[in-house]
């Protein structure tokens, strides 16, 4: 139904009342804070939609052109016509691209209840107008100043008449008509052109320096002639002692009607700067995915017996982060990323003990038993949804406290949305295409223009720049003014940093390969196959709108909305390039499983062999099976990593294997079984030599003692200067004792080159194996949502039904009574118990519907329209029109009744 077929709405509530359920669902999906909690009726919904917090949240989610449209409406008349708005956006000469995109932007504003009214009376929500309209304290992003009427509000009538006379207009009888005459002059293109043609060149130059903003300037008590000419004709108006402003109407004339220096109706195109074969991209990404698994395993293996201590304020200390970085052979920022990734996946947590430390969770043991592709998919899914951001580690919070890895204050609620959107832009390119990172950032800035400190100046900064601009204008050496949302912005804002981190982290995880999105990365998003690359000579391919396969219409298309507060059908246009919503948890689980299936064939198969070399090294040409890798990590030290892992055998590593309970024959058999090359003689000699000396010395608890059948060896130890720190003394020819603990004695003797073994109180050799320290069962940290979650279809249906029902009860006409005062909107009817009972019994006989006020057991009041069926035992059974079902109400909870007016 077009707006010509119905009466124009008189308020936002009336405009919402004219919408159908599909349109209301689109509004509540776009602004979920409006149903938290569910409003009682459409009037309350409209009131909530106009609150400052809700409007700010809605404005922050507009794309650049929709925001420019709202800014133009804020400087237009109230109400404004569609033609006036088009003139502000497209200018006097008309920009066809702007004219084509404007209906879609206006539809988006209407859908989010920021604009209401028909083509002849477009109204911006009052709160949005207050936020976007220009003022001395909050300059408009358009760079426009106040209107003539606003700027002359405090001016004396005599001064206004002087301005009218100097401008060549006939005098009027009152200030209102004089201001109207000035406004008409400044908005008349031909008359204004003729007036400026008479102006001195220096005066016109001053106006042109101020026309793009800031419009304020400072003058002296005796302004120059070029400024005096402007002040006498109202082309510059005083706002305070020493301060002048360029009226909005004058600036628009100089701008040829444009509200913005540059309108941006079309989003920046994300084009490919390089292209790789999809097979190369997938193979590279799979290799990095395997590295991800190896790094996480190495991290938690390093913390196997209990990781670093938890800081008192929470988190990992800088020293422990550096140690972790050295152990993983990565930089500290990368170490923070891997630690946070394991924490987000639920593989790492604090143990909660008195001496609190970080350790692996029981989930880590289960994770190790899964196939490699499933393990990667769990990590990738956790990364995609996590709000904890490792990139801010090392920074400062609002209280200037350092942000530490695993500590508080790392949540950034925008992170999941930015990650999803960046990967979505990559998914919109052909397979193997590598985007320009700067183009991705430009696209994100267009989709979510900055509304914080980088997007809009603070009042103090704006006033300082205004003063400097005015002084330069008076001196004839001004410069271009600040730009609004369309101007260049620094990329140091949070969303840009999150986007850059996303590109880096996606490459580390193996979601992308060589900068292009991999096949399993597309599946992780639930994406359809990428478009085919453009043929040669066809020109650049615009970025297509990406839609997850599981969500064809997540928010409802604009052209499918119901009747009511809409533009005519000829002006409807869907907003192209709008971001697709992230998948729901069930859909994400399906997409993650699909990604694991695509990745599995690309991961290398674990090997059951190594290549032993004569230089006491072993080369693993690929990933090793877990039993082989576990034994080899004890028997040898990792020397280098990469496509192949190099292990080095040392006396210390062999002794470590012997301490773990293996004998020399066991080690020889193990190496012979798993080596594709003959066991080198130097390695055999090394194992036999360490085994021969291993356990010759026995260390026990006295505090600690050393026992040896060879007293000559004990004499050698006592004579060694390095043993002085151990403070050994002889108890018997074959026994030495010390006050040190057995562990310190073992380490001291090993540092001296001996191979002692620990023994129990019974004299048996103690086998030392790594003690696996695990936390109690822990759940992964919950992401911090960016506002209320988007409601699902079931909740939307129930909410709209409740809102409609409450609105019916609130707006249904009631019969007037002689002695009752009229009720205010939302006020419950009040009648005595006897009147309530009598009215109910009469309605049962006549079958008429009644309007009642009802208070439930929780004390919540509501209005309902019911048709009583039976009254007995202090209860009334009735058909509730608001709930569309038969219900029973206690009479003592009914505040009053009223009969409905006849149709």
Short mmCIF file of C-alpha atoms in Angstrom, two decimals, residues 396-402:
data_model
loop_
_atom_site.label_atom_id
_atom_site.label_comp_id
_atom_site.label_asym_id
_atom_site.label_seq_id
_atom_site.Cartn_x
_atom_site.Cartn_y
_atom_site.Cartn_z
CA UNK A 396 46.58 0.17 28.82
CA UNK A 397 42.98 0.22 29.97
CA UNK A 398 40.98 3.30 30.91
CA UNK A 399 42.60 3.31 34.35
CA UNK A 400 46.10 3.14 32.82
CA UNK A 401 46.59 -0.44 34.01
CA UNK A 402 48.63 -2.78 31.83
#
